[in-house]
Amino acid sequence: MARDNSAQVLTQKVKRSRGILTRFSFKSARRGTIFYGIAAGGMFALQGLAFAASYKGDVARAKFATTLASNPGLGIMYGEARKLETASGYMVYRSLPFMAFIGALWALFVSTRLLRGQEEDGKLELLLAGKNSLASATRKIFYALGLSWSTAFILCGVILTALSRSPEIAISISSSWFLALATLAPAALGFCIGLLMSQLASTRRKALAYGLIPIIILFVLRSVGNIIDSLKWLKYLTPFGWVDKLHAITGSEWQWFLPFIVVCVVCATLSLWIVKKRDFSDSVIADNPTAKARLKLLSGPLGLSFRLTLFNLLGWFLATLGVSALIASLAKTATSVASDSPQISDALNKLSNSANLRLAFFSLSGFFIALLLMVVAASGMNRLREDEAKGYLDNFLVAKISRTRWLLERVGLLLTAVTAICFGANLACWILGLFQNLDISFTAQIFGGLNYIAPAVLLLGFGSFVYAIAPRYTSLALYTWIVWSFLVEMIGSVVNFRHSLLDTSLLRQISMVPGATADWQRFMTVTSIGLAAFIVGLLAFTKRDLQSE
């Protein structure tokens, strides 16, 4: 009798089973989708409202716009200088290129994770044992990516529509949705590129590399065309140049959506054709069937972790180095811009605690160093959680390796990487300061700048604690605190918040040298809290069961 009941359960059709893969894939990408949609709309709102609050009169706005337009070097990350005397024009100039680039990266990471990543892990193989083919499974995941894109677009559009009701911004509802569509267009292209690269590459890591390289090159071409008049034709060759040509709010030229549509259709069609021709786990660019054994650093989990994360950590090192160096190198140019606005000058002085405006802007590099170090810590803890979720940790614990040693070594590796990245970025800033004739002490910049690791240490301790008691929420908890800290600092530089609210920001716990003297007492307090949280987490980790995905 029990056997008959089991047979009925096994043969019973699951309701709405045809869409289960689409729903599951969308649910996997939902968190990042909501975050990006809100962040994109919020960034425009923040920049537009801050401009309106900083420049009250037409004369001040016109002078500020002239100063910005006379500094083409700002076009590396900013947009075309159009209608900069208006709050709406400034927020597009300041935010659109950056958010478009971030959107393309977000889409690439999500699509390669859901496509080649799940295929590499063997998760799709379970679905292919039923009525799903590899081609149909890929189409259903691609539908989920379309839902993710639509969700982010709607969230961004709703925020911009609400922003359009502000008299300081003064844009129409149709222009708000046009701006949202322009912002999300590179993300749609990123999804299609991720789909294509997932067919070309044999692993998710290679698919990411194949997609990241052209996206970064295309953004660099756009930046070159934006700052050099004789090379403006380069912008016609890159999607990020097409975003500028759309002239969202300042012109709304719809025809520049056509290249996006053509490239997306070509990438998607080619990808779906390839997936019909290949087998599961196969790829267009095949791996070498033989390889020379490289056994270095494989004597324990620490060496293996170092090998597996080396290129990722090098990427974070170069990113931190590049961002901090860019901010430091623009100190002279940006000072001439900020000097025209007492509000911006006050905001810079508040952030860096320096009366010297040029030194205050130079010290802002520390803000971005600390922010990126926090992201490095969060991504490292997320990788640590993934190793447990995918069952990799089980392979170590069956040997003579304890949980305590494993967690200590992994967090210690992250702490070492964070310290090395911080030291390298501070050294680069000090060298750039010398080229700009800034009187900066080597000790203050290099060693004083090590106080930037305090938020990362606290985040590592907090992350270890969350990982020990609720591992599935590790990534959410860490990135939520990072985003909250960033928003508090950005809005707090324009709006006066209570001191108790400002203290919840991790970025409030650093001293931006050389504009300010490193507060080592606060450094010790923050790191001690992080250490205490880590110890509690370490003890709790030894008591709980391992949790898979």
XYZ file of C-alpha atoms in Angstrom:
549
model
C 0.000 0.000 0.000
C 2.793 2.403 0.922
C 4.579 1.461 -2.295
C 1.498 2.374 -4.354
C 1.232 5.767 -2.643
C 4.911 6.452 -3.384
C 4.359 5.605 -7.039
C 1.433 8.029 -7.223
C 3.550 10.811 -5.730
C 6.441 10.156 -8.104
C 4.217 10.097 -11.194
C 2.171 13.144 -10.189
C 2.912 16.224 -12.250
C 4.313 19.218 -10.427
C 2.092 22.236 -10.904
C 3.543 24.978 -13.152
C 6.594 22.751 -13.709
C 7.325 24.301 -17.096
C 8.271 27.599 -15.510
C 10.069 26.254 -12.476
C 13.559 26.812 -13.934
C 12.687 30.372 -14.930
C 11.282 31.113 -11.478
C 14.239 29.526 -9.725
C 16.752 31.460 -11.854
C 14.908 34.730 -11.299
C 14.813 34.072 -7.556
C 18.594 33.465 -7.610
C 19.179 36.837 -9.269
C 16.435 38.731 -7.418
C 18.582 40.204 -4.656
C 21.143 41.773 -6.990
C 18.378 42.909 -9.329
C 16.559 44.853 -6.627
C 19.808 46.320 -5.349
C 20.953 47.548 -8.762
C 17.558 48.980 -9.716
C 17.306 50.960 -6.489
C 20.977 51.980 -6.572
C 20.710 53.292 -10.140
C 17.641 55.407 -9.422
C 19.030 56.481 -6.057
C 22.322 57.637 -7.573
C 20.513 59.941 -10.005
C 18.332 61.289 -7.212
C 21.329 61.883 -4.950
C 23.327 63.756 -7.585
C 20.393 65.845 -8.813
C 19.204 66.899 -5.367
C 22.770 67.584 -4.176
C 23.344 69.872 -7.182
C 20.105 71.714 -6.520
C 21.042 72.185 -2.862
C 24.606 73.345 -3.636
C 23.900 75.832 -6.439
C 20.929 78.096 -5.824
C 21.366 80.854 -8.397
C 21.689 80.850 -12.200
C 25.042 82.662 -12.045
C 26.587 80.083 -9.719
C 25.245 77.229 -11.842
C 26.510 78.749 -15.089
C 29.976 79.317 -13.611
C 30.066 75.761 -12.291
C 28.987 74.366 -15.680
C 31.699 76.374 -17.455
C 34.336 75.087 -15.080
C 33.278 71.461 -15.596
C 33.156 71.822 -19.376
C 36.694 73.264 -19.378
C 38.086 70.108 -17.741
C 37.808 67.338 -20.377
C 39.746 64.923 -18.167
C 36.595 64.459 -16.102
C 35.067 62.765 -19.138
C 36.910 59.559 -18.207
C 34.054 58.636 -15.865
C 31.514 61.392 -16.570
C 29.279 62.008 -19.580
C 29.046 64.638 -22.270
C 28.912 68.235 -21.030
C 25.330 69.158 -21.985
C 23.057 71.463 -19.981
C 25.294 71.277 -16.929
C 23.676 74.410 -15.529
C 20.533 72.360 -14.743
C 20.134 69.763 -11.995
C 18.785 67.182 -14.461
C 21.648 67.732 -16.907
C 24.240 67.474 -14.156
C 22.841 64.235 -12.714
C 22.929 62.632 -16.178
C 26.486 63.887 -16.755
C 27.630 62.674 -13.359
C 25.827 59.342 -12.985
C 24.758 57.835 -16.322
C 28.140 56.553 -17.635
C 29.101 55.083 -14.272
C 25.766 53.338 -13.660
C 25.690 52.050 -17.249
C 29.138 50.492 -16.783
C 28.172 48.972 -13.422
C 24.973 47.620 -14.990
C 26.896 45.859 -17.754
C 29.218 44.256 -15.193
C 26.294 43.215 -12.973
C 24.501 41.604 -15.918
C 27.631 39.750 -17.027
C 28.260 38.346 -13.549
C 24.642 37.214 -13.118
C 24.258 35.635 -16.568
C 27.516 33.677 -16.431
C 26.659 32.449 -12.925
C 23.214 31.199 -13.899
C 24.291 29.731 -17.238
C 27.848 28.392 -17.372
C 28.179 28.445 -13.570
C 25.223 26.102 -12.997
C 26.334 23.898 -15.869
C 29.848 23.700 -14.444
C 28.520 22.772 -10.988
C 26.300 20.037 -12.423
C 23.028 21.624 -11.284
C 21.575 21.769 -14.792
C 22.319 18.091 -15.266
C 19.511 17.197 -12.854
C 17.006 19.134 -14.962
C 18.246 17.660 -18.223
C 17.405 14.186 -16.905
C 13.727 15.088 -17.439
C 12.016 16.616 -20.458
C 14.315 19.613 -20.625
C 17.019 19.797 -23.242
C 20.094 21.965 -22.807
C 18.677 24.417 -25.353
C 15.283 24.675 -23.615
C 16.931 25.060 -20.187
C 19.126 27.850 -21.559
C 16.087 29.618 -23.026
C 14.245 29.429 -19.698
C 17.226 30.877 -17.838
C 17.450 33.610 -20.459
C 13.757 34.397 -19.822
C 14.648 34.784 -16.135
C 17.417 37.207 -17.078
C 14.833 39.178 -19.039
C 12.613 39.307 -15.952
C 15.573 40.506 -13.886
C 16.290 43.254 -16.407
C 12.628 44.309 -16.436
C 12.497 44.420 -12.636
C 15.603 46.607 -12.399
C 14.239 48.858 -15.158
C 10.890 49.304 -13.383
C 12.539 50.049 -10.032
C 14.861 52.633 -11.587
C 11.992 54.160 -13.578
C 9.722 54.443 -10.544
C 12.416 56.239 -8.533
C 13.124 58.625 -11.408
C 9.395 59.251 -11.865
C 9.112 60.172 -8.204
C 12.181 62.379 -8.640
C 10.540 64.171 -11.579
C 7.935 65.593 -9.190
C 10.663 67.602 -7.472
C 10.626 71.240 -8.664
C 14.432 71.330 -8.483
C 14.775 68.534 -11.076
C 11.896 69.514 -13.387
C 11.815 66.640 -15.885
C 8.849 64.948 -17.530
C 7.680 61.426 -16.741
C 8.545 60.265 -20.264
C 12.084 61.636 -19.856
C 12.382 59.756 -16.562
C 11.585 56.429 -18.213
C 13.842 57.263 -21.156
C 16.710 57.815 -18.702
C 15.926 54.513 -16.977
C 15.963 52.732 -20.337
C 19.267 54.382 -21.295
C 20.778 53.327 -17.972
C 19.647 49.692 -18.327
C 20.480 49.301 -22.044
C 24.119 48.226 -21.376
C 22.791 45.754 -18.785
C 20.658 44.109 -21.480
C 23.755 43.874 -23.635
C 25.690 42.459 -20.666
C 23.110 39.671 -20.303
C 23.440 38.782 -23.986
C 27.240 38.868 -23.843
C 27.120 36.602 -20.787
C 24.833 34.218 -22.682
C 27.267 34.077 -25.591
C 30.389 33.720 -23.477
C 28.751 30.893 -21.530
C 28.648 28.954 -24.800
C 32.212 29.816 -25.791
C 33.946 29.128 -22.460
C 34.259 25.842 -20.601
C 34.140 27.374 -17.093
C 32.410 30.325 -15.498
C 35.750 31.930 -14.679
C 36.752 31.887 -18.341
C 33.320 33.100 -19.415
C 33.719 36.063 -17.065
C 37.181 36.807 -18.437
C 35.976 36.597 -22.052
C 33.162 39.023 -21.220
C 35.044 41.416 -18.941
C 37.846 42.093 -21.406
C 35.632 43.488 -24.212
C 33.402 45.411 -21.781
C 36.383 47.150 -20.172
C 37.986 47.861 -23.557
C 34.714 49.312 -24.873
C 34.403 51.573 -21.836
C 38.006 52.745 -22.238
C 37.334 53.547 -25.923
C 34.306 55.556 -24.878
C 36.367 57.471 -22.299
C 39.112 58.236 -24.839
C 36.550 59.476 -27.338
C 34.937 61.609 -24.661
C 38.082 63.508 -23.667
C 39.940 63.807 -27.021
C 38.075 65.750 -29.696
C 39.966 64.203 -32.607
C 38.966 60.702 -31.451
C 35.276 61.303 -30.815
C 34.470 58.853 -33.613
C 35.465 56.050 -31.204
C 32.193 56.596 -29.355
C 30.312 55.284 -32.383
C 32.005 51.895 -31.887
C 31.122 51.249 -28.250
C 27.810 50.722 -26.417
C 28.909 53.155 -23.717
C 29.357 55.763 -26.436
C 25.845 54.989 -27.672
C 24.580 55.700 -24.150
C 26.113 59.191 -24.371
C 24.619 59.665 -27.846
C 21.153 58.910 -26.500
C 21.353 62.295 -24.736
C 18.904 61.213 -22.049
C 16.865 64.174 -20.771
C 19.096 66.624 -22.662
C 17.950 65.476 -26.127
C 16.373 61.998 -26.061
C 17.589 60.612 -29.391
C 15.789 57.264 -29.634
C 17.622 56.026 -32.740
C 20.688 55.122 -30.677
C 18.740 52.279 -29.105
C 18.876 50.490 -32.479
C 22.562 49.397 -32.144
C 21.749 47.907 -28.737
C 18.832 45.960 -30.203
C 20.881 44.679 -33.145
C 23.833 43.519 -31.012
C 21.553 41.900 -28.414
C 19.590 40.018 -31.088
C 22.787 38.828 -32.795
C 24.374 37.640 -29.524
C 21.201 35.903 -28.329
C 20.499 34.238 -31.685
C 24.065 33.018 -32.082
C 24.098 31.705 -28.512
C 20.854 29.771 -28.879
C 22.102 28.293 -32.166
C 25.351 27.161 -30.549
C 23.639 25.609 -27.544
C 21.547 23.405 -29.854
C 24.719 22.029 -31.434
C 26.789 21.250 -28.341
C 26.629 18.681 -25.572
C 26.326 19.289 -21.852
C 29.600 20.687 -20.345
C 30.957 21.192 -23.867
C 32.112 24.575 -25.181
C 33.162 26.189 -28.431
C 36.608 27.013 -27.040
C 37.619 23.639 -25.651
C 40.060 23.104 -22.816
C 43.406 21.482 -23.440
C 42.852 17.755 -22.665
C 46.303 17.479 -21.119
C 48.102 19.813 -18.753
C 51.294 19.722 -16.768
C 50.673 19.082 -13.089
C 51.355 22.070 -10.845
C 51.288 20.954 -7.236
C 52.691 24.034 -5.543
C 50.725 25.315 -2.541
C 48.492 22.239 -2.511
C 49.675 20.864 0.811
C 46.728 22.376 2.703
C 43.557 24.476 2.440
C 45.415 27.775 2.849
C 47.652 27.204 -0.168
C 44.712 25.997 -2.256
C 42.646 29.024 -1.282
C 45.522 31.309 -2.203
C 45.863 29.679 -5.621
C 42.134 29.830 -6.312
C 41.736 33.460 -5.232
C 45.057 34.867 -6.461
C 43.764 36.355 -9.720
C 40.638 37.646 -8.006
C 42.736 39.400 -5.363
C 45.051 40.799 -8.035
C 42.003 42.196 -9.802
C 40.850 43.914 -6.615
C 44.369 45.244 -6.085
C 44.450 46.790 -9.571
C 40.929 48.185 -9.162
C 41.764 49.792 -5.810
C 45.036 51.104 -7.176
C 43.345 52.559 -10.238
C 40.439 54.240 -8.428
C 42.576 55.749 -5.678
C 45.187 56.914 -8.187
C 42.490 58.506 -10.367
C 41.050 60.476 -7.440
C 44.506 61.571 -6.275
C 45.597 62.617 -9.780
C 42.515 64.828 -10.219
C 43.095 66.773 -7.016
C 44.322 69.911 -8.771
C 41.592 69.909 -11.427
C 38.755 69.100 -9.049
C 39.856 71.752 -6.571
C 39.291 74.491 -9.147
C 35.790 73.109 -9.703
C 34.906 72.754 -6.034
C 36.256 76.182 -5.104
C 33.346 77.780 -6.957
C 30.839 76.212 -4.557
C 31.015 76.879 -0.816
C 28.628 73.934 -0.265
C 30.899 71.450 -2.043
C 33.934 72.881 -0.283
C 32.218 72.406 3.067
C 31.249 68.856 2.141
C 34.846 68.015 1.178
C 36.157 69.552 4.363
C 33.651 67.559 6.426
C 34.667 64.304 4.769
C 38.398 64.787 5.153
C 38.523 67.161 8.166
C 40.994 69.369 6.294
C 40.812 73.134 5.733
C 43.105 72.833 2.691
C 40.674 72.182 -0.182
C 43.266 70.600 -2.457
C 44.536 68.333 0.284
C 40.928 67.541 1.223
C 40.149 66.279 -2.274
C 43.420 64.350 -2.418
C 42.466 62.671 0.849
C 39.192 61.494 -0.695
C 41.199 58.665 -2.256
C 41.196 57.137 1.238
C 37.398 57.034 1.171
C 37.423 54.856 -1.937
C 40.315 52.727 -0.687
C 38.369 51.915 2.487
C 35.188 51.272 0.491
C 36.887 48.837 -1.896
C 38.671 47.080 0.965
C 35.271 46.477 2.534
C 34.024 44.980 -0.740
C 37.122 42.748 -0.880
C 36.338 41.500 2.638
C 32.669 40.910 1.805
C 33.425 39.077 -1.446
C 36.010 36.938 0.354
C 33.519 35.945 3.038
C 30.971 35.185 0.329
C 33.507 32.918 -1.377
C 34.121 31.216 1.957
C 30.400 30.531 2.303
C 30.246 29.175 -1.265
C 32.991 26.656 -0.489
C 30.831 25.229 2.279
C 27.601 25.409 0.258
C 29.112 23.520 -2.684
C 30.619 20.830 -0.472
C 34.284 21.784 -0.928
C 34.761 22.187 2.822
C 33.790 18.548 3.408
C 36.906 17.425 1.539
C 39.133 19.156 4.094
C 37.266 18.226 7.255
C 37.451 14.492 6.533
C 41.235 14.856 6.857
C 43.208 16.039 9.904
C 42.167 19.661 9.373
C 39.924 21.203 12.008
C 37.197 23.759 11.431
C 39.093 26.236 13.588
C 42.215 26.020 11.462
C 40.246 26.283 8.223
C 38.356 29.416 9.256
C 41.431 31.019 10.827
C 43.493 30.497 7.684
C 40.797 31.752 5.322
C 40.047 34.918 7.291
C 43.787 35.439 7.867
C 44.354 35.257 4.110
C 41.688 37.901 3.533
C 43.169 40.145 6.216
C 46.636 39.828 4.674
C 45.256 40.636 1.222
C 43.355 43.669 2.532
C 46.510 44.990 4.239
C 48.660 44.477 1.120
C 46.102 46.189 -1.128
C 45.836 49.112 1.291
C 49.619 49.518 1.456
C 49.992 49.470 -2.349
C 47.200 51.994 -2.906
C 48.650 54.375 -0.291
C 52.070 54.126 -1.901
C 50.612 55.019 -5.314
C 48.787 58.021 -3.830
C 51.944 59.258 -2.114
C 53.886 59.119 -5.406
C 51.109 61.014 -7.230
C 51.096 63.588 -4.441
C 54.789 64.266 -5.067
C 54.103 64.854 -8.765
C 51.453 67.427 -7.815
C 53.852 69.243 -5.463
C 51.812 68.355 -2.385
C 53.756 68.383 0.859
C 52.796 64.904 2.090
C 54.687 62.992 4.732
C 55.640 59.440 3.728
C 54.842 58.169 7.217
C 51.461 59.917 7.351
C 50.348 58.628 3.955
C 51.759 55.092 3.959
C 51.465 54.032 7.584
C 48.733 56.445 8.614
C 46.740 55.193 5.631
C 46.695 51.715 7.135
C 43.813 52.932 9.294
C 41.672 52.303 6.188
C 41.696 48.583 6.972
C 39.717 49.093 10.212
C 36.250 48.864 8.557
C 37.369 45.774 6.629
C 38.571 44.127 9.857
C 35.251 44.881 11.533
C 33.436 43.520 8.495
C 35.511 40.316 8.556
C 34.676 39.817 12.231
C 30.995 40.575 11.733
C 30.920 38.393 8.630
C 32.490 35.493 10.519
C 29.847 35.853 13.222
C 26.948 35.877 10.720
C 28.546 33.011 8.797
C 28.723 30.947 11.981
C 25.093 31.411 13.046
C 23.238 32.043 9.740
C 25.586 31.227 6.832
C 22.991 31.775 4.107
C 22.670 35.437 5.106
C 26.389 36.218 5.159
C 26.522 37.995 1.815
C 23.255 39.885 2.371
C 24.325 41.166 5.799
C 27.759 42.342 4.672
C 26.714 44.059 1.460
C 23.748 45.698 3.178
C 26.090 47.281 5.727
C 28.453 48.434 2.962
C 25.654 50.028 0.945
C 24.218 51.649 4.059
C 27.632 53.076 4.961
C 28.090 54.496 1.463
C 24.640 56.099 1.382
C 25.044 57.617 4.844
C 28.357 59.201 3.828
C 27.108 60.492 0.475
C 23.851 61.940 1.748
C 25.396 63.024 5.056
C 27.856 65.254 3.181
C 24.888 67.298 1.942
C 22.227 66.742 4.631
C 22.860 67.167 8.346
C 22.210 63.823 10.054
C 22.311 63.008 13.728
C 25.722 61.968 15.008
C 24.346 58.615 16.204
C 23.141 57.815 12.669
C 26.448 58.810 11.097
C 28.316 56.497 13.471
C 26.527 53.481 11.961
C 28.561 54.031 8.793
C 31.744 51.973 8.613
C 33.311 54.722 6.513
C 32.865 57.119 9.426
C 35.429 55.061 11.372
C 38.433 56.079 9.248
C 40.695 59.131 9.182
C 41.344 60.416 5.669
C 45.051 61.028 5.591
C 46.984 63.159 4.886
C 44.184 65.710 5.310
C 43.585 64.369 8.813
C 45.787 62.663 11.376
C 45.126 58.959 11.842
C 43.026 58.303 14.933
C 44.702 55.174 16.278
C 42.488 55.027 19.347
C 39.420 54.693 17.173
C 41.325 52.224 14.978
C 42.026 50.005 17.976
C 38.403 50.221 19.126
C 36.997 49.216 15.744
C 39.488 46.396 15.172
C 38.950 45.106 18.711
C 35.215 44.863 18.095
C 35.941 43.019 14.860
C 38.310 40.633 16.638
C 35.766 39.945 19.394
C 33.057 39.226 16.809
C 35.427 36.883 14.990
C 36.239 34.932 18.164
C 32.542 34.493 18.946
C 31.909 33.433 15.371
C 34.823 30.990 15.438
C 33.441 29.317 18.564
C 29.925 29.167 17.112
C 31.215 27.724 13.834
C 32.691 24.714 15.624
C 29.280 23.905 17.131
C 26.957 23.980 14.128
C 26.395 21.527 11.295
C 27.576 22.245 7.777
C 24.863 23.691 5.531
C 24.798 23.079 1.798
C 22.913 25.161 -0.741
